[in-house]
Coordinates of C-alpha atoms and ligand atoms in Angstrom, one line a residue:
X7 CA 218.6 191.6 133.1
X8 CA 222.0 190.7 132.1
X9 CA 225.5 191.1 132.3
X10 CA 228.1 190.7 129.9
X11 CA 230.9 188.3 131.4
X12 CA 233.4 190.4 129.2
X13 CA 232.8 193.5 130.3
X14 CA 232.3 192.8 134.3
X15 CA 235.0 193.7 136.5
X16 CA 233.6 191.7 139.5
X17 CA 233.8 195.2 141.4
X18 CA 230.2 194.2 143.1
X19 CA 229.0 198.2 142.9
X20 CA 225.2 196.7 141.2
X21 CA 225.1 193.9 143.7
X22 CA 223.1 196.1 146.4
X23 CA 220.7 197.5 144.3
X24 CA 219.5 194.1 142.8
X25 CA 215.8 194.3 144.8
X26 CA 215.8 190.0 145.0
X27 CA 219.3 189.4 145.8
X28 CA 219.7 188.0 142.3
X29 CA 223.2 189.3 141.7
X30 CA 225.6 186.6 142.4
X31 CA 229.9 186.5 141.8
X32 CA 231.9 183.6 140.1
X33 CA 234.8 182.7 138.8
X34 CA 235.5 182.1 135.1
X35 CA 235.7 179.1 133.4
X36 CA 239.7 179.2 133.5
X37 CA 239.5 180.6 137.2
X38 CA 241.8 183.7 136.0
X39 CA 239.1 186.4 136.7
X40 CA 235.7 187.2 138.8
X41 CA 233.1 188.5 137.4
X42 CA 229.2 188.7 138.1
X43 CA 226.1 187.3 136.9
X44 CA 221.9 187.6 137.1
X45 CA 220.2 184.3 138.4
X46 CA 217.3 184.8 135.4
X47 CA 214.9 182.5 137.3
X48 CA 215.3 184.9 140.5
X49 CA 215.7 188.2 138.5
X50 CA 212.2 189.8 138.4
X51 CA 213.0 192.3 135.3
X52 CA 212.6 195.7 137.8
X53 CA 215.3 197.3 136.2
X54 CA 217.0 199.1 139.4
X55 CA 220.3 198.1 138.5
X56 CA 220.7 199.3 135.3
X57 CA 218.7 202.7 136.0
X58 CA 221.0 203.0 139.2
X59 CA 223.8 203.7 136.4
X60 CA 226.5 202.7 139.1
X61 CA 228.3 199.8 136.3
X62 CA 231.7 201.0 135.5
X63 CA 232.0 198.6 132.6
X64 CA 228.6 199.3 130.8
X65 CA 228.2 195.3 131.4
X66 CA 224.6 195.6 132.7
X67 CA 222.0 194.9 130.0
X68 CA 218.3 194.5 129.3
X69 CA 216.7 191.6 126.9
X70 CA 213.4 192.6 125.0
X71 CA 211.6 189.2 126.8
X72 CA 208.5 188.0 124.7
X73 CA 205.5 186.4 126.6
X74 CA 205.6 185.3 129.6
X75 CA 208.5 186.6 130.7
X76 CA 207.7 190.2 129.6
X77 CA 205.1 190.2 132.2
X78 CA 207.8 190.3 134.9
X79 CA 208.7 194.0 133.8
X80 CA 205.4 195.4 133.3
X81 CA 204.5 194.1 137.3
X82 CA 208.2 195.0 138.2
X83 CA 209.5 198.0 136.3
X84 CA 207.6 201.7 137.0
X85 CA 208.5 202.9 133.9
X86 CA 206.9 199.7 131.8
X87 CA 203.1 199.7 130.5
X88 CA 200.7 197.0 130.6
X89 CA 199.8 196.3 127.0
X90 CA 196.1 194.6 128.5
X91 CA 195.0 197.8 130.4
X92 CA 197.8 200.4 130.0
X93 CA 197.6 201.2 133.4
X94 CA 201.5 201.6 134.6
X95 CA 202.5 199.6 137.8
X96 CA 201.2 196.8 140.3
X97 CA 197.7 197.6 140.0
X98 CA 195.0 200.2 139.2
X99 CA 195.1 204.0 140.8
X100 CA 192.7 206.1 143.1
X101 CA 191.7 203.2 145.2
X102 CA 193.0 205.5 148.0
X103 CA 190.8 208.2 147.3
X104 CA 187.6 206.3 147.0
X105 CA 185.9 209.4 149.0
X106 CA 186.5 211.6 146.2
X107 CA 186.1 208.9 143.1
X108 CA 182.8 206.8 144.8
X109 CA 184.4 203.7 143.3
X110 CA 183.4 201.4 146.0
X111 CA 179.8 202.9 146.8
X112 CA 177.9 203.1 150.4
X113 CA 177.6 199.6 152.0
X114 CA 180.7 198.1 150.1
X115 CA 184.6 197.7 150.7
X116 CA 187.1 197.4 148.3
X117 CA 190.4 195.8 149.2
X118 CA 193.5 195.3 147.6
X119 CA 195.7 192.6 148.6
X120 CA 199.5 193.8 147.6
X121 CA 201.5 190.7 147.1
X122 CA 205.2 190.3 147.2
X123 CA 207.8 193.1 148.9
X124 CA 211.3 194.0 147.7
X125 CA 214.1 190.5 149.2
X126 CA 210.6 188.4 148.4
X127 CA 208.7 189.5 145.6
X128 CA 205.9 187.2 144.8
X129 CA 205.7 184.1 142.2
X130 CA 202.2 183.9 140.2
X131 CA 201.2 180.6 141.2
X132 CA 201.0 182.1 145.1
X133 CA 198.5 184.9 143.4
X134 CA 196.3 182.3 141.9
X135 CA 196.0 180.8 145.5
X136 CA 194.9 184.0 146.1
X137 CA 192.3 184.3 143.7
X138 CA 191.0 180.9 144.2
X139 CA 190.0 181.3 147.9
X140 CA 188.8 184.5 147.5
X141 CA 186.4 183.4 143.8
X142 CA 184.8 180.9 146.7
X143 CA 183.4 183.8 148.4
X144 CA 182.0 185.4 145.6
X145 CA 183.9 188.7 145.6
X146 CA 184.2 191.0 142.4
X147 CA 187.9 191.1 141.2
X148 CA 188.3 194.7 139.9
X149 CA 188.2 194.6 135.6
X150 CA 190.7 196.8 135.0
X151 CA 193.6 196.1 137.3
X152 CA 196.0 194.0 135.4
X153 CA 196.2 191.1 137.5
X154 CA 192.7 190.6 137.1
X155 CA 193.4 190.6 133.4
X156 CA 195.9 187.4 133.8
X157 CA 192.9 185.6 135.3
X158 CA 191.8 182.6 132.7
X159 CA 188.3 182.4 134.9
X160 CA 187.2 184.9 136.9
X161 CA 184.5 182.7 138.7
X162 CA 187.0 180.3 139.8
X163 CA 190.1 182.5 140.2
X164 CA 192.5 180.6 137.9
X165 CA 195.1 182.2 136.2
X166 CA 196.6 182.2 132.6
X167 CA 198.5 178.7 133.3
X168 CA 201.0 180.0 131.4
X169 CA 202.0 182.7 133.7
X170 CA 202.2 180.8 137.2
X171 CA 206.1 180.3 137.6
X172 CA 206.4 184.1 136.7
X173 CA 207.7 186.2 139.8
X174 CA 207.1 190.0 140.0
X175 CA 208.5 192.2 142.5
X176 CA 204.8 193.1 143.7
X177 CA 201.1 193.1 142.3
X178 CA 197.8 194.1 143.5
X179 CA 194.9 191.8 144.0
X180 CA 191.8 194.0 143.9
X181 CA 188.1 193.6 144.8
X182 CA 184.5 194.8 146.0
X183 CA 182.6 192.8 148.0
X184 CA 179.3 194.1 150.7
X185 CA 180.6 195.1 154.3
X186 CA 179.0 192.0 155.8
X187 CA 181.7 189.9 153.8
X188 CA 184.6 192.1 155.5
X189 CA 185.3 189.2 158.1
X190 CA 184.9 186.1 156.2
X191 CA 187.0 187.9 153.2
X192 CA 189.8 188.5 156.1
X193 CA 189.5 184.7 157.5
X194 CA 189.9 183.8 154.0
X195 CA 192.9 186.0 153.3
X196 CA 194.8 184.5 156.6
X197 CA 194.2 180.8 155.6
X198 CA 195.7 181.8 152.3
X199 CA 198.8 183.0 154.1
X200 CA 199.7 180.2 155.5
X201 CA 199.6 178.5 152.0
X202 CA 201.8 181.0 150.3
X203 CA 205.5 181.4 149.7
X204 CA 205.5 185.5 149.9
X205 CA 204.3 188.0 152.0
X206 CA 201.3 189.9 151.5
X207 CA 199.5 193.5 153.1
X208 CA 195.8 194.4 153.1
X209 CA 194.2 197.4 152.3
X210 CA 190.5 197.9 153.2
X211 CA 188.5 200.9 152.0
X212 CA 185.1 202.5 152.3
X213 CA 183.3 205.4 152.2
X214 CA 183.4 207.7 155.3
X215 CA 179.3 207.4 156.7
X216 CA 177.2 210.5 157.2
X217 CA 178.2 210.9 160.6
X218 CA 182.4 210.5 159.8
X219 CA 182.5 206.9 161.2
X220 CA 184.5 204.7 158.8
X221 CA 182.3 201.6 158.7
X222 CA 184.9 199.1 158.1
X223 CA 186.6 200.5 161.4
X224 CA 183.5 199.3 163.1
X225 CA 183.4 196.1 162.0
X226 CA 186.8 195.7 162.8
X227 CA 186.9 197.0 166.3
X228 CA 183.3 194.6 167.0
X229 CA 185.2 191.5 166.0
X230 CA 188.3 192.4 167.8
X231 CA 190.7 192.8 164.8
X232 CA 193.6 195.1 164.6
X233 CA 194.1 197.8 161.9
X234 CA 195.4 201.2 161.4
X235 CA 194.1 204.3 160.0
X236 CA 196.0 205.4 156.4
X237 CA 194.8 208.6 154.8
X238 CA 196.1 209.7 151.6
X239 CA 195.4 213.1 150.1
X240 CA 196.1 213.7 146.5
X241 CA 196.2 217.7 146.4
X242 CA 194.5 219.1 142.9
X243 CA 192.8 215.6 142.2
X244 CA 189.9 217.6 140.7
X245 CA 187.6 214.6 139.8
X246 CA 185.2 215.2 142.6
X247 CA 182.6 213.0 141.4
X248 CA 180.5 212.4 145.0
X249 CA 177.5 214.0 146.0
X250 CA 178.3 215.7 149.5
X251 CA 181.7 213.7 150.0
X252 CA 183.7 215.2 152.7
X253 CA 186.8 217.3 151.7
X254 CA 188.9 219.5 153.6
Ligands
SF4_301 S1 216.5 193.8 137.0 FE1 216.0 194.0 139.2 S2 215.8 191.9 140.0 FE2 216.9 191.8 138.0 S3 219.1 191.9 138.5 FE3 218.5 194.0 138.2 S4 217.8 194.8 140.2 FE4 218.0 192.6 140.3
SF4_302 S1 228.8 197.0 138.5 FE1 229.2 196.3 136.4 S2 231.4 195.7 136.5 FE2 230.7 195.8 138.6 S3 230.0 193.7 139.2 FE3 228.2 194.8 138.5 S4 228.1 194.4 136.2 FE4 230.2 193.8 136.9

């Protein structure tokens, strides 16, 4: 994003939609007039400003970025398409409803690491730490979420070097891995917090057992760690594609 010094009247009115802070004033070269501009390196592409339509001038603009950069408006921007997978957004859908779509089967979790928040969002390099820990354990990074398809190896977690000092407003680390791994995959992911400059939040799913106990619940209540329940129900999802799954 952009604005054009010419047109800005320094009134300020995009500056609290910017979603990093990346909307700064300053004075102009003569001193005569105030006027603002985007910190590019900090700007993360999402495009809030300029939708919020709250410019007076018109001075807000967007630049058709070639690669890298463009990556920072497919992770950032809800409206933009990943070319690699053209699935819109952070990462892939229907991870929440795994009881309906059996993507992450009896005796596995899935869990989806969502990287980066609006004030921090989240600089590539941090995801490839990511990635790296986690490759050590063996998990499967899910093919078709478009993070995964920035990864230059997927058995060792690095990333696209190219792509490392991009920042995105939030993306989705996704994986499968068997239940027994659900501890060690945690340990792993809290180790990697401490050597990361964003914030992340986990997401664990499984399939509800026979007997409606949530077997990642148990685990996590036997080793002592704390969670909370999420549900999420998509009415008319009509891809029921698991024998005897519960639905209400
Ligand atoms: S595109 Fe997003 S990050 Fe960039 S200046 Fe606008 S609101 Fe801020
Ligand atoms: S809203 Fe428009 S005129 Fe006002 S500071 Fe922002 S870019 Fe400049």
């Amino acid at each position: 994003m952009r604005i054009d010094a010419a047109k800005c009247v320094g009134c300020g009115q995009c500056r609290p939609f910017c979603t990093m802070g990346s909307i700064h004033f300053r004075r102009s070269e003569k001193g005569t007039k105030v006027h603002c501009y985007v910190d590019e390196e900090e700007c993360v592409d999402c495009g809030i400003c300029f939708r919020s339509k709250v410019c007076p001038a018109d001075a807000l603009y967007q630049i058709v970025h070639g690669w890298p950069r463009s990556i920072r408006g497919t992770f950032s921007n809800p409206l933009a398409e990943h070319k690699e997978t053209r699935v819109p957004g952070r990462g892939t859908e229907e991870m929440k409803t795994n009881d309906i779509t059996n993507r992450f089967k009896r005796g596995y979790a899935g869990m989806a690491a969502e990287m980066g928040r609006p004030g921090t969002g989240a600089r590539l390099r941090d995801a490839e730490k990511v990635f790296k820990a986690l490759a050590k354990l063996g998990v499967e990074f899910e093919p078709n979420n478009p993070l995964t398809g920035l990864l230059a190896n997927k058995q060792t977690g690095e990333m696209n070097p190219e792509v490392l000092s991009e920042k995105v407003l939030s993306a989705i680390i996704e994986m499968v891995f068997p239940l027994e791994m659900v501890i060690p995959v945690l340990d792993t992911m809290e180790k990697a917090a401490r050597e990361i400059d964003t914030v992340f939040s986990i997401d664990l799913v499984a399939r509800v057992d026979e007997d409606l106990s949530v077997p990642t619940a148990k685990i996590m209540e036997k080793y002592g760690r704390w969670f909370s329940f999420n549900g999420k129900t998509n009415l008319g999802l009509g891809r029921l594609q698991v024998k005897g799954a519960y639905v209400s």
